[in-house]
Short mmCIF file of C-alpha atoms in Angstrom, two decimals:
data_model
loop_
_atom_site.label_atom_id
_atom_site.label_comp_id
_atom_site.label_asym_id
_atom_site.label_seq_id
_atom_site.Cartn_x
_atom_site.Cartn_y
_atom_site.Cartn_z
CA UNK M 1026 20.08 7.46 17.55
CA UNK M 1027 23.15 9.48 17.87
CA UNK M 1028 25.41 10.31 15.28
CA UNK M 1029 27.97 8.20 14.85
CA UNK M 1030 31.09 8.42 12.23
CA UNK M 1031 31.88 5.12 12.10
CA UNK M 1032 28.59 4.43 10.73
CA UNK M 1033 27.04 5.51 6.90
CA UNK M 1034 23.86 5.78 5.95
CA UNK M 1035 23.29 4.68 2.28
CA UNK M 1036 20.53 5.61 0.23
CA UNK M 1037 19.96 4.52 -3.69
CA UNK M 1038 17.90 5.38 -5.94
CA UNK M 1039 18.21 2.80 -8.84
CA UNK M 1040 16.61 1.75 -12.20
CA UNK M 1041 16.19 -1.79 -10.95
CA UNK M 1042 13.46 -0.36 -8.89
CA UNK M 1043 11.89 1.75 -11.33
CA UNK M 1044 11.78 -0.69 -14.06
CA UNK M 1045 10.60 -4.03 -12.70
CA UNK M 1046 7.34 -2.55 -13.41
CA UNK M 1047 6.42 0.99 -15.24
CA UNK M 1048 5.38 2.87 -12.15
CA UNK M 1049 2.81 5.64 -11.40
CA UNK M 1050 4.44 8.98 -12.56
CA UNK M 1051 3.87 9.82 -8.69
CA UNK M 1052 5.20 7.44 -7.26
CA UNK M 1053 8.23 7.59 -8.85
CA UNK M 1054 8.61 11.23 -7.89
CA UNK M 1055 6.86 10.51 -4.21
CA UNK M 1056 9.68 7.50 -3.35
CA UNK M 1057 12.56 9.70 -4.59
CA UNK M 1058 11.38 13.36 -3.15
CA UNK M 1059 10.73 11.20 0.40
CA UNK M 1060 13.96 9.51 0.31
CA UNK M 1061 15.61 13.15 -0.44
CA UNK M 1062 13.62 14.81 2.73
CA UNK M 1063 14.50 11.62 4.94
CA UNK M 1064 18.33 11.59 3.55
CA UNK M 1065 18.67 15.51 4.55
CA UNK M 1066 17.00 15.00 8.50
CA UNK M 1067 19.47 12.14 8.70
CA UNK M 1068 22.00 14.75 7.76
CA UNK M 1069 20.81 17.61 9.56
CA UNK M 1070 20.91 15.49 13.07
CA UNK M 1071 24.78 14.87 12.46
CA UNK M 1072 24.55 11.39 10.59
CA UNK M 1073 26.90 10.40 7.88
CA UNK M 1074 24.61 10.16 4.63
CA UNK M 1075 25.50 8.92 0.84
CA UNK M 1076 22.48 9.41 -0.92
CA UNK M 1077 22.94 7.78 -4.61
CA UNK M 1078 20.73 9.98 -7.02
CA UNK M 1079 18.79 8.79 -10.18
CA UNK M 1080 21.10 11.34 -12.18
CA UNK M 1081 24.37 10.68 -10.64
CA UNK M 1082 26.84 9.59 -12.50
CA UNK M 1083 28.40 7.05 -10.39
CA UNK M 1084 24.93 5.01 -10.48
CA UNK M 1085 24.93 1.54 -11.64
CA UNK M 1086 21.29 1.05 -10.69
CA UNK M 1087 21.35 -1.79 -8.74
CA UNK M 1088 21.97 -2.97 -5.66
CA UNK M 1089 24.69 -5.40 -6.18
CA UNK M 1090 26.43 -2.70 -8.81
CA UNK M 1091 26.72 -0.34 -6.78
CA UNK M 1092 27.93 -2.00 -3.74
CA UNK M 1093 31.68 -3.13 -4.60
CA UNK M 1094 32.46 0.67 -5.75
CA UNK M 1095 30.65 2.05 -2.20
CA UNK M 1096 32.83 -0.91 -0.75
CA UNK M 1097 36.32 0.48 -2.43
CA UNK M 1098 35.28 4.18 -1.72
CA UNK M 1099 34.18 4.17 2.09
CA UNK M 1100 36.54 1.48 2.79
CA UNK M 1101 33.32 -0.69 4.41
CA UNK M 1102 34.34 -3.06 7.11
CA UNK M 1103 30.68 -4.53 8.13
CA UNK M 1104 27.49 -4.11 5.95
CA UNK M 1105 23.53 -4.26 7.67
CA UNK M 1106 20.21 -3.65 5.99
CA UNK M 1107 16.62 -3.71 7.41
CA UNK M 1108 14.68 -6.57 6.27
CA UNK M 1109 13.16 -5.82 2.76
CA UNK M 1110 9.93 -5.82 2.34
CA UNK M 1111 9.62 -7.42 -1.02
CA UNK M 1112 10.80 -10.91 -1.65
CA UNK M 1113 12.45 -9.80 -4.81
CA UNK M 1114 14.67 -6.84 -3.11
CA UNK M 1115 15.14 -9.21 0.03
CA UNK M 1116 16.87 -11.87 -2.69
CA UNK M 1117 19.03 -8.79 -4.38
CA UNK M 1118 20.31 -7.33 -1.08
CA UNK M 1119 21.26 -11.18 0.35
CA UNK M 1120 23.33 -11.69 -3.07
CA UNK M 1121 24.68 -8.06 -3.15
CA UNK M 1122 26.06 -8.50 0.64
CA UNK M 1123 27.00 -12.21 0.04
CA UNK M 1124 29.24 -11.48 -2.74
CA UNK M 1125 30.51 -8.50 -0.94
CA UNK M 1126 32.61 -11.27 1.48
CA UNK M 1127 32.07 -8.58 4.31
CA UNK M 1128 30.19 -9.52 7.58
CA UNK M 1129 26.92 -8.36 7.58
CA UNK M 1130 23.56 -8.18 9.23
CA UNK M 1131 19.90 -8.44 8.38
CA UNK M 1132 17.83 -6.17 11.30
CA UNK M 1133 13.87 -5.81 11.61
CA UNK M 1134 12.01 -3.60 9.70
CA UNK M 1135 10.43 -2.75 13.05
CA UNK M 1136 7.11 -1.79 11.35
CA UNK M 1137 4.69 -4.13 11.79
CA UNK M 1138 2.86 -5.54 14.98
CA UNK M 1139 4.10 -9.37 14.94
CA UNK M 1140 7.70 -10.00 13.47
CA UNK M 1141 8.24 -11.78 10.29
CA UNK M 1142 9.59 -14.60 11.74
CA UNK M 1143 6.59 -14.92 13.78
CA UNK M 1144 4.21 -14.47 11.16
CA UNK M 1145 5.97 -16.70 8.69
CA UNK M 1146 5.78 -19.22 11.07
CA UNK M 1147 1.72 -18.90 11.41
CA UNK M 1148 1.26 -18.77 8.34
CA UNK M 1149 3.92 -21.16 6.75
CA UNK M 1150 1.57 -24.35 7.36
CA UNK M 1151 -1.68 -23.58 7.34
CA UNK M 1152 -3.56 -20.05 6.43
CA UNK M 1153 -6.18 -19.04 9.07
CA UNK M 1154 -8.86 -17.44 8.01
CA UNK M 1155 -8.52 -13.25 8.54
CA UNK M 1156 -11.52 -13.45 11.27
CA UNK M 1157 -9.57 -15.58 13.62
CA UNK M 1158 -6.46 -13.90 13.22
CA UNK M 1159 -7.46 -10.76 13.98
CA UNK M 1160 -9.58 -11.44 17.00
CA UNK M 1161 -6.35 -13.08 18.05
CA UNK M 1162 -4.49 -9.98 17.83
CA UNK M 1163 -6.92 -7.85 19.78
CA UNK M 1164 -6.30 -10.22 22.27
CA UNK M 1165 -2.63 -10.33 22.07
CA UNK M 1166 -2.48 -6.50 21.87
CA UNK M 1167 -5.44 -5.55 24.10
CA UNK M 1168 -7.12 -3.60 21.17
CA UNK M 1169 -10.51 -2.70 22.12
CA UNK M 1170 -11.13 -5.38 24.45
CA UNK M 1171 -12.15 -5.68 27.90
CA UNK M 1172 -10.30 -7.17 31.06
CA UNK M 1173 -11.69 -10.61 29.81
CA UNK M 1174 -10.03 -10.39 26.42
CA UNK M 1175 -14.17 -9.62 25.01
CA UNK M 1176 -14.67 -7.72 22.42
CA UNK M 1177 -15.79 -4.01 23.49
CA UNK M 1178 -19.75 -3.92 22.59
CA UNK M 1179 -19.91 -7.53 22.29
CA UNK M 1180 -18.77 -8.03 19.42
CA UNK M 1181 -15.46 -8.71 16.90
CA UNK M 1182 -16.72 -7.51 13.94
CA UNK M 1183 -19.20 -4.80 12.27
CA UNK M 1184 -18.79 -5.01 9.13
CA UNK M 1185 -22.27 -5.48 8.20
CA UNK M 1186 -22.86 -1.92 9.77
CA UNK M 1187 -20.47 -0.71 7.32
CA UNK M 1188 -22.08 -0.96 3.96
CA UNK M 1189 -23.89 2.24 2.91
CA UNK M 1190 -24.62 3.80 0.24
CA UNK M 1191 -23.34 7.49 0.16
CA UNK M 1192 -25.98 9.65 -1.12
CA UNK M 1193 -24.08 12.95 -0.75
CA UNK M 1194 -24.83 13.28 2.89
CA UNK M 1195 -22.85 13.90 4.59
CA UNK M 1196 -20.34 15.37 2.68
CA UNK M 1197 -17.25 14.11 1.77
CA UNK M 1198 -14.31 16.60 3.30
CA UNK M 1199 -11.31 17.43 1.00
CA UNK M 1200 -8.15 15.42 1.44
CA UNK M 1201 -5.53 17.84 2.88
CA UNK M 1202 -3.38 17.82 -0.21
CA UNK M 1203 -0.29 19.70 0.59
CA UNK M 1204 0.68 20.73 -2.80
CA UNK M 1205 4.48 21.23 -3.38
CA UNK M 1206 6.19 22.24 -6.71
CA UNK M 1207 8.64 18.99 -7.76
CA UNK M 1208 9.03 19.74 -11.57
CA UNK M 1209 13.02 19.70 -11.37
CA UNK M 1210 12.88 16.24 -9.54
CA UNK M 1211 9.99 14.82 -12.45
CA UNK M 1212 12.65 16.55 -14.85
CA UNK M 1213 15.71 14.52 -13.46
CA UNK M 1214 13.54 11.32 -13.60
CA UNK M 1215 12.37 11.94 -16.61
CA UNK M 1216 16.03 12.96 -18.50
CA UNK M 1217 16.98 9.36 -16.65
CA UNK M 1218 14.80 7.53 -19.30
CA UNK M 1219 12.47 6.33 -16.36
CA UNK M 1220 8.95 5.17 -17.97
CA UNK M 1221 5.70 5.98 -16.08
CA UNK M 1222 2.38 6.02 -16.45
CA UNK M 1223 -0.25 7.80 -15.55
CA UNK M 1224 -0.66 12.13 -14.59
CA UNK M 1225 3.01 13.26 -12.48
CA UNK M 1226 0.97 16.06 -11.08
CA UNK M 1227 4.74 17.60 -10.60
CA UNK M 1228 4.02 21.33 -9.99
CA UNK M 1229 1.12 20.51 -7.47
CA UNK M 1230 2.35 17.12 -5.65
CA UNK M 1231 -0.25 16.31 -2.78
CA UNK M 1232 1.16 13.42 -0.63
CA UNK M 1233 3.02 13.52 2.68
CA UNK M 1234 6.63 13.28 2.10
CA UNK M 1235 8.03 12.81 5.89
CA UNK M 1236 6.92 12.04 9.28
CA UNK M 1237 5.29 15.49 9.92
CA UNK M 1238 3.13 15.55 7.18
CA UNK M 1239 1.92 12.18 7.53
CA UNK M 1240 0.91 12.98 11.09
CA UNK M 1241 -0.85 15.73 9.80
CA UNK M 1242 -2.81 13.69 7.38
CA UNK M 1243 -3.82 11.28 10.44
CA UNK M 1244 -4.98 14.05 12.34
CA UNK M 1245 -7.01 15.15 9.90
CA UNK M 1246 -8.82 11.70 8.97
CA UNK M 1247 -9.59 11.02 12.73
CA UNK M 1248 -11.01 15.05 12.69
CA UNK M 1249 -13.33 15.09 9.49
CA UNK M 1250 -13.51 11.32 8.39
CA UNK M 1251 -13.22 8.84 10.44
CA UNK M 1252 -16.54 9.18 12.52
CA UNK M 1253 -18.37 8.37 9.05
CA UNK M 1254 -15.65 5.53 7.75
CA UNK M 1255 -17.33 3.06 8.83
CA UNK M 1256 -20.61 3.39 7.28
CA UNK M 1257 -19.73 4.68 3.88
CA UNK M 1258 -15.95 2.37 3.31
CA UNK M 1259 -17.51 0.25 0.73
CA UNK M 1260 -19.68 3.16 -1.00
CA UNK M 1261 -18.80 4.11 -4.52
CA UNK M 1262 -19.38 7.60 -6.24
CA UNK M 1263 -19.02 9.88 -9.24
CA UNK M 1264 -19.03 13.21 -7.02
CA UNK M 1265 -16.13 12.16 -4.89
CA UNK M 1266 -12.57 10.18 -5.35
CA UNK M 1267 -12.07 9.74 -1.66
CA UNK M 1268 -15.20 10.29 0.35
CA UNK M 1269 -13.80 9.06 3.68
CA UNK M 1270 -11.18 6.84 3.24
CA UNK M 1271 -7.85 7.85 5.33
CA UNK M 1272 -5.73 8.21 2.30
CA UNK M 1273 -2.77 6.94 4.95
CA UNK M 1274 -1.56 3.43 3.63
CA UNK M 1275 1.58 5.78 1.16
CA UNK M 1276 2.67 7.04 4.78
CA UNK M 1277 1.96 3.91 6.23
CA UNK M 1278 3.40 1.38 3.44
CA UNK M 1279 6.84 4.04 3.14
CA UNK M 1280 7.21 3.91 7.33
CA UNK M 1281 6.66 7.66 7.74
CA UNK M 1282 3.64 6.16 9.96
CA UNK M 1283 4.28 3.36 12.32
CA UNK M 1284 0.55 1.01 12.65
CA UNK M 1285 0.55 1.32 16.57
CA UNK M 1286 0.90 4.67 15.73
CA UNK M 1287 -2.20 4.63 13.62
CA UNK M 1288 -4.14 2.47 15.92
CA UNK M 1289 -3.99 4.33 19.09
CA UNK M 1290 -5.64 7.45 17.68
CA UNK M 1291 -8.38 5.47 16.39
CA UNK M 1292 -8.81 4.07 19.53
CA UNK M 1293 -7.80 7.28 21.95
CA UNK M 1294 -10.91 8.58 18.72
CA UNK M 1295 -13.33 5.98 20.28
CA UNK M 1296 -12.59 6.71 23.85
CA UNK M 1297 -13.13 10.66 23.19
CA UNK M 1298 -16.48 9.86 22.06
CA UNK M 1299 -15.57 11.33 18.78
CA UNK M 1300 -16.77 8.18 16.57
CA UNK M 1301 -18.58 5.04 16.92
CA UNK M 1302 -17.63 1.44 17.57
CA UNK M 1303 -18.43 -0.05 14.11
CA UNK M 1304 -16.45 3.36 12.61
CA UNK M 1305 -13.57 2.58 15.12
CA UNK M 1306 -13.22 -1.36 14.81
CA UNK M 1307 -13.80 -1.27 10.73
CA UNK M 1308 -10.58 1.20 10.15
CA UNK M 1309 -8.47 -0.97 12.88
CA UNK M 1310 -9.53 -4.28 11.63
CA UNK M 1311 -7.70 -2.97 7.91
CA UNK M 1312 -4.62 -2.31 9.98
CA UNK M 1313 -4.31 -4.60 13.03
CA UNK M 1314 -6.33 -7.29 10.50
CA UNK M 1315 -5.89 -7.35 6.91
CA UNK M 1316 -2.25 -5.54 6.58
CA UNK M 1317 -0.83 -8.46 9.17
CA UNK M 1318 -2.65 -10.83 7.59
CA UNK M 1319 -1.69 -10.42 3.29
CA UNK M 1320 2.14 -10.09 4.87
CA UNK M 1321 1.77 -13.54 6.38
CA UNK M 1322 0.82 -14.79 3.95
CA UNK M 1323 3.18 -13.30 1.32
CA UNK M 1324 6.42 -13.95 3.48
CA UNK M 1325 5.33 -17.62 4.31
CA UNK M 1326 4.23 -18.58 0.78
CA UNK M 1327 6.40 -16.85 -1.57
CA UNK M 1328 8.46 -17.12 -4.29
CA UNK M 1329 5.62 -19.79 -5.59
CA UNK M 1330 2.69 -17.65 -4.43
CA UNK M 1331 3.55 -14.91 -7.26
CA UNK M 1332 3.22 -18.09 -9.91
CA UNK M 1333 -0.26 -19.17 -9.10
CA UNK M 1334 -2.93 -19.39 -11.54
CA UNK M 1335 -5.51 -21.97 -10.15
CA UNK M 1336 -8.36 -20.62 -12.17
CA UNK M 1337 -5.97 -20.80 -15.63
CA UNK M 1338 -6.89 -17.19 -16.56
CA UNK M 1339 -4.96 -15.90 -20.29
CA UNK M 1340 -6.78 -13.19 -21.30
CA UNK M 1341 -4.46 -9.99 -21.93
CA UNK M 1342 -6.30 -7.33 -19.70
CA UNK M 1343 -7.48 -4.64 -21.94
CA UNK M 1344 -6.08 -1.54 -22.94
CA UNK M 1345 -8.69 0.75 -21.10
CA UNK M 1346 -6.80 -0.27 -18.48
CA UNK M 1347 -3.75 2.39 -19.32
CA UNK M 1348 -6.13 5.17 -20.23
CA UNK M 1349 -9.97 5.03 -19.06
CA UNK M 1350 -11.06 4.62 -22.39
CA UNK M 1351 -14.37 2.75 -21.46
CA UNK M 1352 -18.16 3.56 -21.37
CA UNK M 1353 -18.49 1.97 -18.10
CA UNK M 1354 -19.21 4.43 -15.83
CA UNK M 1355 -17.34 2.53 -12.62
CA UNK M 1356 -14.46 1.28 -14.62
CA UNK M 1357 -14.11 4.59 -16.47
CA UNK M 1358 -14.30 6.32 -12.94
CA UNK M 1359 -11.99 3.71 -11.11
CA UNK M 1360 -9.23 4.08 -13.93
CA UNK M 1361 -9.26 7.66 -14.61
CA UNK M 1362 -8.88 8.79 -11.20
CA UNK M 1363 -5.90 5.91 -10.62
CA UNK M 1364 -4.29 7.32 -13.33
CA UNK M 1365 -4.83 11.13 -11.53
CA UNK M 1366 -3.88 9.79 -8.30
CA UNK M 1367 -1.89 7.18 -7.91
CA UNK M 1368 -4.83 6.00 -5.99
CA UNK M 1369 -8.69 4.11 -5.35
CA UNK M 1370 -10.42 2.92 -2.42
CA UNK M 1371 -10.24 -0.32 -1.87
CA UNK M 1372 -13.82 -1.38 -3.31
CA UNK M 1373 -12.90 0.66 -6.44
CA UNK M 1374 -9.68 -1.59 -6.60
CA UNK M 1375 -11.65 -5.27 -5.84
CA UNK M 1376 -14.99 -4.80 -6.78
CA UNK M 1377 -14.64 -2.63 -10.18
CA UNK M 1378 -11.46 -3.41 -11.24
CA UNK M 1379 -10.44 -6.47 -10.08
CA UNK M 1380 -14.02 -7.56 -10.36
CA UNK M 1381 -14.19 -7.21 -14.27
CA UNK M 1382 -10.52 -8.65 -14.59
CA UNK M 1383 -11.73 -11.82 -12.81
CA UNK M 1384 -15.07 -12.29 -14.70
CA UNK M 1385 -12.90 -11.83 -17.82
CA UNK M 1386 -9.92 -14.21 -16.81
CA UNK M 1387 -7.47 -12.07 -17.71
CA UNK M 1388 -3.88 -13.17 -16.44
CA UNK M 1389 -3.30 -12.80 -13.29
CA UNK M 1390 0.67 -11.96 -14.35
CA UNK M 1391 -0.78 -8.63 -16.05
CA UNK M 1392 -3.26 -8.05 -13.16
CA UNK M 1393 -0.43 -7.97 -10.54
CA UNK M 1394 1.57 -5.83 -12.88
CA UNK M 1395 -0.85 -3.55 -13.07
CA UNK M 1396 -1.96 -2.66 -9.74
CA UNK M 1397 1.30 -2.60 -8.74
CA UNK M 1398 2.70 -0.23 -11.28
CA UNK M 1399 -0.71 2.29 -11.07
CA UNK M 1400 -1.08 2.62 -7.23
CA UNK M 1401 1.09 4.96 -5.10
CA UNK M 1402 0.63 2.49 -2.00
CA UNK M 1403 1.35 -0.60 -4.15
CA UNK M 1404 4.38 -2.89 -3.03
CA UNK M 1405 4.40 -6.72 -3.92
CA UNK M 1406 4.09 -7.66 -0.14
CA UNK M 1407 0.60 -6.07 0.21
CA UNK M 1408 -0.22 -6.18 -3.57
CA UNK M 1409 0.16 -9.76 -4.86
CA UNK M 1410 -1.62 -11.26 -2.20
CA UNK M 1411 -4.72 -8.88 -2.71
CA UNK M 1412 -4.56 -8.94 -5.83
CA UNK M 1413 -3.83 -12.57 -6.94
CA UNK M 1414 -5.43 -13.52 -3.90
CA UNK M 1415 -8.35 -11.66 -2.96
CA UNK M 1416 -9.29 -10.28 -5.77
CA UNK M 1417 -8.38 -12.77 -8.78
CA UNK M 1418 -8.97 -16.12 -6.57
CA UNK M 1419 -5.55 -17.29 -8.60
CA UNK M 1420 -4.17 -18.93 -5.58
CA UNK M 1421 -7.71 -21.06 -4.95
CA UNK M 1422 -8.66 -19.79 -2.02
CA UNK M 1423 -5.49 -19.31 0.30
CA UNK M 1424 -6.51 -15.86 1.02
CA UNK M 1425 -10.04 -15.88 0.33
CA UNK M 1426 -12.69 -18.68 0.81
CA UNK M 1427 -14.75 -17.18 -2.42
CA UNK M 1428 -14.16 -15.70 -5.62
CA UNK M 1429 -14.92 -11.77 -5.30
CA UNK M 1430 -16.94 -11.65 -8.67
CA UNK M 1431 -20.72 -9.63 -8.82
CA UNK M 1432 -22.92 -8.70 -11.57
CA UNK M 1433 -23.39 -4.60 -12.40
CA UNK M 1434 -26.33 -5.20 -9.21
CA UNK M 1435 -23.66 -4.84 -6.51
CA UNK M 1436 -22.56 -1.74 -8.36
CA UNK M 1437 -25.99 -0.45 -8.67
CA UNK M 1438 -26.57 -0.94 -4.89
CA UNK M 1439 -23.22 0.54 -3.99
CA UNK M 1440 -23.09 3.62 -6.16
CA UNK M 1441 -24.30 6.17 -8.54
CA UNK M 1442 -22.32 5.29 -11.31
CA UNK M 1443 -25.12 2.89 -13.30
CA UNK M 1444 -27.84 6.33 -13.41
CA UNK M 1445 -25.49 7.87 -15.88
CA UNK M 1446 -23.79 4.64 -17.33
CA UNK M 1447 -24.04 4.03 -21.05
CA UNK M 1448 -25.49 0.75 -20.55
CA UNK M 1449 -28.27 -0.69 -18.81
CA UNK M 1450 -26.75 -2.66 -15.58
CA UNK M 1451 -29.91 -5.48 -15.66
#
């Protein structure tokens, strides 16, 4: 839009966000140094920008504290926000501009393909299952389907194509990290009293951080991995973090990517001739599919989804979980490298993981903390219900019609990690 002097941008960066849960070092550092890049394009194209610092003074570090004195300073005569998407920030903003007494407006985050109105409404009496719902948005969006709304190759769904096990062949390209030095922003996090967890990785910082680099990142998934996606996505390994997963849901879940965005070069991919069908429709069913599909569900069932506990699990999840301290080999390879990254794949996350938390009932509370704290992607709206859902069965089957638990043999089949495991998987 053009710049407009009646109108300021605000941006905050407040403790109430980095405390509800103790965050991944890097994303901590990812969120702020992404807001500071986004805060100085606004500013270069002519826009009015406040941008509220972790270190500055005037910080009250929250939303509704930091408000009234923005109110008094900039002499605010009309307040909007884009539609949160967390139920807890959604509830803090509607308080903050409540008791503000100032007319204000709520506008669409604009980053998903159905609104939330519409997919509250789907979901807010009865939960479809994910296959239905997604064939009915290929339909609705004429993804990869044919002038008689049919699938393209006969078929929804490949997933059963998509279950290899990588045995180093081919092999797995090299994310394209693009290392930046951000030791003075770690610095002013740190002398803020923020607590973390896991490696900051400060002086060599890897993710995209605005619009360009994220593109970049896409470009380079549908070049080197996305022709073998499909038949190695659920494929665990001790030789490589990241085999061919896109690495794009940080861009994607921070709106430096847009979905449609990340759809039509799969599919323009497809049309080249530059990877399969089952490659093509596996990656677009975890976007057009499953990312719809957990929001749904989250928007149209919270605040009492986050409480459920069907299964009654107590146990307090064990502290291996904060420092790889484990002799299994896929736990031990799962944690360490989430506490390197800020990131694992999701069969890492559901099947090793959330797959031992299950079997061992631990709480579902500490579960949700954790995965949302450790992952640089994580926000409640995707996390909880994946987690609590999908992966801990503690809502009963609203997300998933089965409990996602396996014995050491679906590790054995998947990966590597039981040859050099200190105990015997049978």
């Amino acid at each position: 839009d053009e710049a407009d002097d009646d109108v300021l941008y605000v941006l905050m960066e407040v403790r109430s966000e980095t405390d509800y849960v103790r965050h991944h070092a890097q994303k901590v550092i990812g969120l702020f140094a992404a807001m500071r890049q986004f805060g100085e394009t606004l500013a270069k194209a002519g826009h009015r920008v406040e941008h509220i610092r972790i270190s500055d003074a005037r910080n009250r570090h929250s939303f509704s504290d930091n408000l009234p004195w923005l109110i008094k300073e900039f002499k605010f005569t009309r307040l909007e926000y884009m539609e949160a998407d967390e139920w807890r920030v959604e509830q803090a903003l509607n308080e903050a501009f409540a008791a503000s007494g100032l007319p204000n407006v709520v506008v669409s985050a604009e980053h998903f393909l159905l609104e939330r109105v519409d997919a509250v409404e789907r979901f807010a009496k009865k939960v479809p299952r994910m296959e239905f719902f997604y064939r009915d948005l290929r339909r609705r969006f004429r993804i990869m389907v044919d002038a008689d709304d049919k699938p393209l190759g006969g078929k929804w769904n490949y997933d059963v194509l998509n279950r290899e096990k990588w045995l180093g062949d081919p092999p797995a390209p090299v994310w394209p990290w693009n290392k930046r030095d951000l030791h003075e922003l770690w610095s002013e996090i740190q002398a803020a009293g923020v607590e973390t967890m896991g490696e900051p990785s400060d002086r060599a910082f890897g993710w995209p951080l605005n619009q360009t680099e994220a593109k970049a990142w896409l470009d380079d998934f549908i070049a080197h991995r996305l022709r073998f996606f499909g038949r190695f996505q659920d494929a665990l390994s001790e030789h490589s973090t990241t085999l061919f997963h896109a690495g794009l849901s940080f861009a994607l879940n921070t709106k430096m990517l847009h979905p449609c965005e990340v759809i039509d070069a799969v599919v323009s991919a497809l049309e080249r001739g530059d990877c399969d069908l089952p490659a093509a429709e596996g990656f677009v069913r975890q976007i057009l599919g499953w990312r719809e599909y957990v929001r749904g569900i989250y928007w149209a069932r919270m605040p009492a989804y986050g409480r459920l506990n069907i299964l009654g699990a107590k146990r307090t999840l064990p502290a291996w979980y904060w420092n790889a301290d484990t002799r299994m080999a896929c736990l031990h390879s799962a944690i360490r490298q989430s506490l390197e990254l800020g990131y694992a794949h999701h069969i890492q996350r559901l099947m090793v993981t959330g797959n031992f938390a299950l079997i061992a009932g631990c709480d579902p509370d500490e579960v949700d903390r954790w995965y949302l704290g450790i992952y640089i992607d994580a926000f409640e709206w995707v996390e909880l219900p994946n987690t609590r859902g999908m992966s801990q069965f503690a809502d009963g089957g609203i997300v998933g019609s089965k409990p996602y638990a396996a014995s050491a043999s679906y590790i054995a089949r998947q990966s590597d990690h039981c040859k050099t495991c200190y105990y015997n998987h049978r």
